[in-house]
Amino acid sequence: LDLCVGLNALVSTITVDGTDLSFLLNHPEILTSLQAFIESGVATTADMAAMNRFLNLWKEGKISMAWREFLALYRLVFGEIGPELGLTVLEKEWLLDNGTIAQEIADLLENHQHDNISKTASITYLNLVRQNDAEINEFIEDFNALEISDPLWTILKELLADAFTELLQEQLADLIPGGSIVTIGPLLLDNLQQGNMLDALYNLVDIVLNEADIILPWAKVASLGIAVYDKYKLLTKVYKGFKQLKSAGQESVMKLYDNLKQHLGGPGAILRKWKWDGGQQSILEGVNREQFFEDLKNRFSINGVFTYQGNPVFKLYQIPNNPSGAAVYITAYSTSETVDPNTGLSYPLSIKFYIGPGTVPPNGTNPNSSLFSTVLIIRLR
């Protein structure tokens, strides 16, 4: 009887179909919460639309939140953020499906008194995350989750600072004379160091507005969003290379990063010269190939060596706290036959990081055998 009363209250308030009724019969707790809300007499026309959306998202398995929690999110997106930022229906529905992003944007607007800078930064961020680019989303999630003690955090922070500096200079170059000499400033850097990516975007827009002394036109907001996306794509390609190497331990990650900075001139150059190329592969351009390998190898305290077909394979170190006592190895080998099918460019030298046995094997052991697993390959051109 209670179910019938609840269904009658719902049917008389919103449009439902057979799938809705079947779903509610299997989820009486949801029916009860909707019935209580309807009978409270406070439901508005917008709230009724929210009920339909709530049921659809539940049926699609996209949410598992309670009705009251969903209603608060719906009102936030459709009643506050959407109208304030001039969002389309599709953008508002996307935020409804991604409540964490909606709350981040709401917090940014609130923390900065809903000024034009926070609105522009919010739209830029929304355009970035709505791309649904798996690599960028992974990058942002890792940025928010990494511990400050993680070596990847140090790398991310420095790469982002250089990327934001380049982005800022590029955006200002066509707005003001001398825009290319502008730097990111201490607030932006501090927000990056603390992991506040959205606040860093706010600082970026703030510098653009203040330096150019203009109200950023909407066409420029779109341009900024595209530029931010392009920079993040570069960042993800570099970051994925370091993340691929992380299984070999922090020492390999940081020493490769230091070697890249030495040979390329800084984090900004790494963004343009080194990139992850899928799986275990990466590409590095613009260095003295042999010297790069020698300097990289010499950053480690070599713990042994064996040769395969006359080529030395160096044991770098035992992996800390590894239960099997595995070690990290490195080698460089000629790959004159390696040609990129997309560009036709050849890569005469490759560097390969392996994880292998703790005891250095005898000469003649094939490092591509089952004793070893490849962690990262760097093809140099």
Short mmCIF file of C-alpha atoms in Angstrom, two decimals:
data_model
loop_
_atom_site.label_atom_id
_atom_site.label_comp_id
_atom_site.label_asym_id
_atom_site.label_seq_id
_atom_site.Cartn_x
_atom_site.Cartn_y
_atom_site.Cartn_z
CA LEU A 1 0.00 0.00 0.00
CA ASP A 2 2.80 2.41 0.87
CA LEU A 3 4.40 1.77 -2.52
CA CYS A 4 1.14 2.49 -4.29
CA VAL A 5 0.70 5.75 -2.38
CA GLY A 6 4.26 6.77 -3.22
CA LEU A 7 3.92 5.91 -6.89
CA ASN A 8 0.63 7.79 -7.10
CA ALA A 9 2.24 10.89 -5.57
CA LEU A 10 5.10 10.70 -8.06
CA VAL A 11 2.94 10.03 -11.13
CA SER A 12 0.74 12.99 -10.29
CA THR A 13 3.79 15.27 -10.06
CA ILE A 14 6.22 14.27 -12.85
CA THR A 15 6.10 12.30 -16.08
CA VAL A 16 7.27 8.72 -15.59
CA ASP A 17 7.35 5.67 -17.83
CA GLY A 18 7.39 1.94 -17.30
CA THR A 19 11.14 1.80 -16.73
CA ASP A 20 10.85 4.46 -14.02
CA LEU A 21 8.10 2.53 -12.24
CA SER A 22 10.05 -0.72 -12.43
CA PHE A 23 13.16 1.00 -11.10
CA LEU A 24 11.27 2.57 -8.18
CA LEU A 25 9.65 -0.72 -7.23
CA ASN A 26 13.16 -2.17 -6.92
CA HIS A 27 14.43 0.89 -5.01
CA PRO A 28 11.73 1.73 -2.48
CA GLU A 29 14.09 3.96 -0.50
CA ILE A 30 14.37 6.32 -3.47
CA LEU A 31 10.60 6.34 -3.93
CA THR A 32 10.17 7.17 -0.26
CA SER A 33 12.58 10.11 -0.43
CA LEU A 34 10.91 11.54 -3.55
CA GLN A 35 7.46 11.07 -2.03
CA ALA A 36 8.48 12.88 1.16
CA PHE A 37 9.87 15.77 -0.87
CA ILE A 38 6.70 16.07 -2.96
CA GLU A 39 4.47 15.97 0.11
CA SER A 40 6.54 18.68 1.79
CA GLY A 41 4.97 21.13 -0.66
CA VAL A 42 8.23 22.96 -1.48
CA ALA A 43 8.91 21.41 -4.89
CA THR A 44 9.29 23.92 -7.72
CA THR A 45 8.98 23.35 -11.46
CA ALA A 46 12.78 23.14 -11.65
CA ASP A 47 12.77 20.56 -8.85
CA MET A 48 10.37 18.40 -10.84
CA ALA A 49 12.78 18.47 -13.79
CA ALA A 50 15.51 17.50 -11.33
CA MET A 51 13.50 14.43 -10.28
CA ASN A 52 13.34 13.17 -13.85
CA ARG A 53 17.04 13.72 -14.30
CA PHE A 54 17.73 12.02 -10.98
CA LEU A 55 15.79 8.91 -12.02
CA ASN A 56 17.47 8.75 -15.44
CA LEU A 57 20.99 9.01 -14.00
CA TRP A 58 20.23 6.35 -11.41
CA LYS A 59 18.85 4.01 -14.07
CA GLU A 60 21.95 4.58 -16.23
CA GLY A 61 24.18 3.74 -13.27
CA LYS A 62 25.89 7.15 -13.38
CA ILE A 63 25.07 8.18 -9.80
CA SER A 64 24.44 6.51 -6.48
CA MET A 65 23.77 9.59 -4.36
CA ALA A 66 20.67 10.29 -2.30
CA TRP A 67 17.93 12.56 -3.65
CA ARG A 68 18.68 15.48 -1.30
CA GLU A 69 22.36 15.41 -2.28
CA PHE A 70 21.45 15.31 -5.96
CA LEU A 71 18.95 18.15 -5.59
CA ALA A 72 21.62 20.36 -4.04
CA LEU A 73 23.93 19.61 -6.98
CA TYR A 74 21.14 20.21 -9.51
CA ARG A 75 20.29 23.58 -7.97
CA LEU A 76 23.98 24.48 -7.91
CA VAL A 77 24.48 23.66 -11.60
CA PHE A 78 21.17 24.76 -13.12
CA GLY A 79 20.32 27.53 -10.67
CA GLU A 80 23.73 29.11 -9.98
CA ILE A 81 26.76 28.08 -12.04
CA GLY A 82 24.94 27.61 -15.33
CA PRO A 83 23.22 31.00 -15.48
CA GLU A 84 26.24 32.84 -14.06
CA LEU A 85 28.66 31.44 -16.64
CA GLY A 86 26.16 31.37 -19.50
CA LEU A 87 26.55 27.63 -19.96
CA THR A 88 24.72 25.61 -22.57
CA VAL A 89 22.33 22.80 -21.63
CA LEU A 90 24.98 20.25 -22.64
CA GLU A 91 27.58 21.94 -20.43
CA LYS A 92 25.20 21.99 -17.48
CA GLU A 93 24.29 18.35 -17.97
CA TRP A 94 27.97 17.47 -18.13
CA LEU A 95 28.55 19.21 -14.80
CA LEU A 96 25.61 17.33 -13.35
CA ASP A 97 27.32 14.09 -14.32
CA ASN A 98 30.61 15.39 -12.85
CA GLY A 99 29.64 16.86 -9.53
CA THR A 100 33.19 17.15 -8.21
CA ILE A 101 34.10 19.55 -11.03
CA ALA A 102 30.92 21.54 -10.41
CA GLN A 103 31.84 21.94 -6.74
CA GLU A 104 35.41 22.98 -7.61
CA ILE A 105 34.07 25.70 -9.90
CA ALA A 106 31.50 26.83 -7.31
CA ASP A 107 34.25 27.09 -4.69
CA LEU A 108 36.46 29.12 -7.02
CA LEU A 109 33.63 31.55 -7.79
CA GLU A 110 32.75 31.88 -4.12
CA ASN A 111 36.35 32.33 -2.97
CA HIS A 112 36.84 35.18 -5.44
CA GLN A 113 33.48 36.90 -4.98
CA HIS A 114 32.26 35.83 -8.43
CA ASP A 115 34.53 38.31 -10.20
CA ASN A 116 35.16 38.22 -13.96
CA ILE A 117 38.52 36.54 -13.44
CA SER A 118 36.99 33.59 -11.60
CA LYS A 119 34.30 33.28 -14.28
CA THR A 120 36.88 33.24 -17.08
CA ALA A 121 39.07 30.76 -15.19
CA SER A 122 36.05 28.53 -14.54
CA ILE A 123 35.07 28.45 -18.22
CA THR A 124 38.67 27.74 -19.23
CA TYR A 125 38.85 24.85 -16.75
CA LEU A 126 35.46 23.50 -17.82
CA ASN A 127 36.51 23.55 -21.48
CA LEU A 128 39.64 21.63 -20.54
CA VAL A 129 38.04 18.85 -18.52
CA ARG A 130 35.03 18.52 -20.86
CA GLN A 131 37.35 17.31 -23.60
CA ASN A 132 37.13 13.93 -21.86
CA ASP A 133 40.73 13.36 -22.85
CA ALA A 134 41.79 10.26 -20.90
CA GLU A 135 45.44 11.33 -20.68
CA ILE A 136 44.62 14.85 -19.47
CA ASN A 137 42.10 13.53 -16.95
CA GLU A 138 44.72 11.09 -15.65
CA PHE A 139 47.22 13.94 -15.38
CA ILE A 140 44.80 16.15 -13.41
CA GLU A 141 43.76 13.29 -11.13
CA ASP A 142 47.40 12.44 -10.39
CA PHE A 143 48.21 16.11 -9.80
CA ASN A 144 45.46 16.27 -7.17
CA ALA A 145 46.37 12.91 -5.59
CA LEU A 146 50.18 12.78 -5.53
CA GLU A 147 52.00 13.18 -2.24
CA ILE A 148 54.45 16.07 -2.06
CA SER A 149 57.19 13.54 -1.23
CA ASP A 150 56.62 11.73 -4.55
CA PRO A 151 59.30 12.56 -7.14
CA LEU A 152 56.60 12.85 -9.79
CA TRP A 153 55.14 15.74 -7.78
CA THR A 154 58.38 17.72 -8.06
CA ILE A 155 58.45 17.09 -11.80
CA LEU A 156 54.78 17.99 -12.29
CA LYS A 157 55.17 21.23 -10.36
CA GLU A 158 58.19 22.39 -12.37
CA LEU A 159 56.73 21.36 -15.72
CA LEU A 160 53.45 23.12 -14.98
CA ALA A 161 55.24 26.29 -13.90
CA ASP A 162 57.17 26.43 -17.17
CA ALA A 163 54.09 25.52 -19.22
CA PHE A 164 52.05 28.27 -17.56
CA THR A 165 54.85 30.77 -18.14
CA GLU A 166 54.95 29.93 -21.84
CA LEU A 167 51.19 30.00 -22.06
CA LEU A 168 51.01 33.38 -20.40
CA GLN A 169 53.63 34.90 -22.67
CA GLU A 170 51.96 33.49 -25.77
CA GLN A 171 48.55 34.81 -24.74
CA LEU A 172 49.86 38.30 -23.98
CA ALA A 173 52.06 38.60 -27.06
CA ASP A 174 49.16 39.70 -29.26
CA LEU A 175 47.54 41.89 -26.60
CA ILE A 176 50.30 44.11 -25.29
CA PRO A 177 53.78 45.16 -26.41
CA GLY A 178 56.47 43.32 -24.49
CA GLY A 179 54.04 40.66 -23.30
CA SER A 180 56.67 38.01 -23.79
CA ILE A 181 58.65 39.23 -20.77
CA VAL A 182 55.80 38.70 -18.29
CA THR A 183 56.35 35.94 -15.69
CA ILE A 184 53.82 33.84 -13.80
CA GLY A 185 54.31 35.54 -10.44
CA PRO A 186 54.58 34.17 -6.89
CA LEU A 187 50.87 33.51 -6.29
CA LEU A 188 50.53 31.25 -9.31
CA LEU A 189 53.71 29.39 -8.43
CA ASP A 190 52.57 29.02 -4.84
CA ASN A 191 49.23 27.57 -5.93
CA LEU A 192 51.02 25.07 -8.16
CA GLN A 193 53.30 24.10 -5.30
CA GLN A 194 50.26 23.49 -3.09
CA GLY A 195 48.44 21.52 -5.76
CA ASN A 196 45.73 24.13 -6.40
CA MET A 197 45.43 23.81 -10.16
CA LEU A 198 42.19 25.74 -10.55
CA ASP A 199 43.48 28.61 -8.42
CA ALA A 200 46.61 28.64 -10.58
CA LEU A 201 44.40 29.07 -13.65
CA TYR A 202 42.71 31.95 -11.84
CA ASN A 203 46.12 33.57 -11.32
CA LEU A 204 46.94 33.03 -14.99
CA VAL A 205 43.80 34.82 -16.15
CA ASP A 206 44.33 37.52 -13.53
CA ILE A 207 47.80 38.30 -14.91
CA VAL A 208 46.46 38.41 -18.47
CA LEU A 209 43.70 40.84 -17.49
CA ASN A 210 45.91 43.07 -15.39
CA GLU A 211 48.84 43.18 -17.78
CA ALA A 212 46.69 43.81 -20.82
CA ASP A 213 44.40 46.16 -18.87
CA ILE A 214 41.36 44.82 -20.71
CA ILE A 215 38.21 42.85 -20.14
CA LEU A 216 39.00 39.57 -21.83
CA PRO A 217 36.62 39.18 -24.78
CA TRP A 218 34.74 35.88 -25.06
CA ALA A 219 36.56 35.08 -28.28
CA LYS A 220 39.81 35.37 -26.32
CA VAL A 221 38.40 33.16 -23.56
CA ALA A 222 37.81 30.45 -26.17
CA SER A 223 41.33 30.98 -27.51
CA LEU A 224 42.74 30.72 -24.00
CA GLY A 225 40.83 27.48 -23.46
CA ILE A 226 42.33 25.99 -26.62
CA ALA A 227 45.82 27.14 -25.61
CA VAL A 228 45.44 25.62 -22.14
CA TYR A 229 44.30 22.34 -23.70
CA ASP A 230 47.28 22.29 -26.09
CA LYS A 231 49.71 22.88 -23.23
CA TYR A 232 48.14 20.14 -21.16
CA LYS A 233 48.50 17.72 -24.05
CA LEU A 234 52.23 18.45 -24.11
CA LEU A 235 52.38 18.02 -20.35
CA THR A 236 50.62 14.67 -20.41
CA LYS A 237 52.99 13.28 -23.04
CA VAL A 238 55.98 14.17 -20.87
CA TYR A 239 54.37 13.12 -17.60
CA LYS A 240 53.37 9.70 -18.93
CA GLY A 241 56.99 8.98 -19.78
CA PHE A 242 58.09 9.63 -16.21
CA LYS A 243 55.12 7.70 -14.83
CA GLN A 244 56.06 4.74 -17.02
CA LEU A 245 59.54 4.75 -15.47
CA LYS A 246 58.25 5.03 -11.90
CA SER A 247 58.03 1.25 -11.48
CA ALA A 248 61.84 1.24 -11.64
CA GLY A 249 61.97 3.46 -8.57
CA GLN A 250 62.28 7.12 -7.66
CA GLU A 251 66.00 7.21 -8.37
CA SER A 252 65.56 6.49 -12.08
CA VAL A 253 62.77 9.05 -12.42
CA MET A 254 64.68 11.91 -10.83
CA LYS A 255 68.01 11.16 -12.51
CA LEU A 256 66.42 10.97 -15.94
CA TYR A 257 64.64 14.26 -15.24
CA ASP A 258 67.87 15.94 -14.12
CA ASN A 259 69.67 14.63 -17.20
CA LEU A 260 66.92 15.93 -19.48
CA LYS A 261 67.11 19.37 -17.85
CA GLN A 262 70.89 19.43 -18.24
CA HIS A 263 70.86 18.50 -21.92
CA LEU A 264 67.76 20.41 -22.97
CA GLY A 265 68.11 23.53 -20.85
CA GLY A 266 65.19 23.30 -18.44
CA PRO A 267 61.66 21.97 -17.89
CA GLY A 268 60.15 24.09 -20.68
CA ALA A 269 62.43 22.51 -23.29
CA ILE A 270 61.50 19.04 -22.04
CA LEU A 271 57.90 19.76 -23.02
CA ARG A 272 58.95 20.31 -26.61
CA LYS A 273 61.71 17.72 -26.98
CA TRP A 274 60.66 14.61 -25.06
CA LYS A 275 57.35 12.79 -25.20
CA TRP A 276 55.79 9.47 -24.29
CA ASP A 277 54.84 7.61 -27.48
CA GLY A 278 52.57 4.89 -26.14
CA GLY A 279 53.27 1.77 -24.09
CA GLN A 280 56.94 1.64 -23.12
CA GLN A 281 58.08 3.95 -25.92
CA SER A 282 59.21 7.57 -25.77
CA ILE A 283 60.97 9.93 -28.19
CA LEU A 284 63.74 12.42 -27.43
CA GLU A 285 65.05 14.97 -29.91
CA GLY A 286 67.71 17.65 -29.95
CA VAL A 287 70.48 16.10 -27.83
CA ASN A 288 73.92 14.63 -28.42
CA ARG A 289 72.78 11.02 -28.29
CA GLU A 290 75.93 9.29 -27.05
CA GLN A 291 76.74 12.01 -24.54
CA PHE A 292 73.20 11.99 -23.19
CA PHE A 293 73.46 8.28 -22.45
CA GLU A 294 76.93 8.57 -20.90
CA ASP A 295 75.82 11.39 -18.61
CA LEU A 296 72.64 9.54 -17.65
CA LYS A 297 74.51 6.31 -16.87
CA ASN A 298 77.15 8.15 -14.86
CA ARG A 299 74.51 9.67 -12.57
CA PHE A 300 74.18 6.19 -11.04
CA SER A 301 76.67 4.14 -9.04
CA ILE A 302 77.08 1.21 -11.42
CA ASN A 303 76.78 -2.11 -9.55
CA GLY A 304 77.83 -4.49 -12.29
CA VAL A 305 77.72 -5.08 -16.02
CA PHE A 306 77.23 -7.91 -18.51
CA THR A 307 77.36 -7.89 -22.28
CA TYR A 308 75.00 -9.16 -24.91
CA GLN A 309 76.24 -9.34 -28.51
CA GLY A 310 79.09 -7.04 -27.48
CA ASN A 311 76.73 -4.43 -26.01
CA PRO A 312 77.11 -3.61 -22.27
CA VAL A 313 74.07 -3.75 -19.99
CA PHE A 314 74.63 -1.90 -16.70
CA LYS A 315 73.10 -2.74 -13.34
CA LEU A 316 72.13 0.56 -11.71
CA TYR A 317 70.74 -0.39 -8.29
CA GLN A 318 68.57 -2.80 -6.33
CA ILE A 319 64.96 -1.64 -6.13
CA PRO A 320 64.29 -0.63 -2.49
CA ASN A 321 61.85 -2.85 -0.58
CA ASN A 322 61.38 -5.17 -3.54
CA PRO A 323 60.50 -8.63 -2.15
CA SER A 324 62.18 -10.47 -5.04
CA GLY A 325 65.39 -8.43 -4.80
CA ALA A 326 65.02 -7.16 -8.37
CA ALA A 327 67.34 -4.53 -9.82
CA VAL A 328 67.23 -1.81 -12.45
CA TYR A 329 69.40 -2.08 -15.58
CA ILE A 330 70.12 0.26 -18.48
CA THR A 331 71.65 -0.10 -21.92
CA ALA A 332 71.99 1.84 -25.15
CA TYR A 333 71.96 0.20 -28.54
CA SER A 334 72.07 1.14 -32.19
CA THR A 335 68.66 1.21 -33.90
CA SER A 336 69.46 2.53 -37.35
CA GLU A 337 66.67 0.38 -38.73
CA THR A 338 64.04 2.06 -36.50
CA VAL A 339 61.93 4.43 -38.58
CA ASP A 340 58.83 6.21 -37.34
CA PRO A 341 56.03 5.21 -39.75
CA ASN A 342 54.24 8.53 -39.21
CA THR A 343 57.18 10.83 -39.91
CA GLY A 344 59.68 8.68 -41.78
CA LEU A 345 62.37 9.85 -39.32
CA SER A 346 65.00 7.41 -38.10
CA TYR A 347 66.20 7.03 -34.52
CA PRO A 348 69.82 5.82 -34.57
CA LEU A 349 70.13 5.18 -30.83
CA SER A 350 67.78 3.86 -28.16
CA ILE A 351 68.14 3.74 -24.39
CA LYS A 352 66.30 1.05 -22.51
CA PHE A 353 65.53 0.71 -18.78
CA TYR A 354 64.88 -2.84 -17.55
CA ILE A 355 63.93 -4.54 -14.32
CA GLY A 356 65.96 -7.73 -13.94
CA PRO A 357 67.50 -10.15 -11.43
CA GLY A 358 69.32 -8.85 -8.39
CA THR A 359 72.43 -10.83 -9.35
CA VAL A 360 74.11 -9.69 -12.56
CA PRO A 361 73.73 -12.50 -15.11
CA PRO A 362 76.67 -13.84 -17.16
CA ASN A 363 77.80 -12.35 -20.44
CA GLY A 364 75.68 -13.45 -23.36
CA THR A 365 72.39 -13.24 -21.43
CA ASN A 366 69.67 -11.73 -23.59
CA PRO A 367 68.16 -8.71 -21.76
CA ASN A 368 64.99 -9.25 -23.79
CA SER A 369 64.51 -12.72 -22.29
CA SER A 370 62.00 -13.62 -19.60
CA LEU A 371 64.58 -12.73 -16.93
CA PHE A 372 63.97 -9.06 -17.69
CA SER A 373 61.02 -6.76 -18.20
CA THR A 374 61.28 -3.54 -20.19
CA VAL A 375 60.19 -0.44 -18.30
CA LEU A 376 60.95 2.44 -20.68
CA ILE A 377 62.57 2.88 -24.09
CA ILE A 378 63.89 6.29 -25.13
CA ARG A 379 64.46 6.61 -28.87
CA LEU A 380 66.91 9.42 -29.60
CA ARG A 381 67.13 11.39 -32.80
#
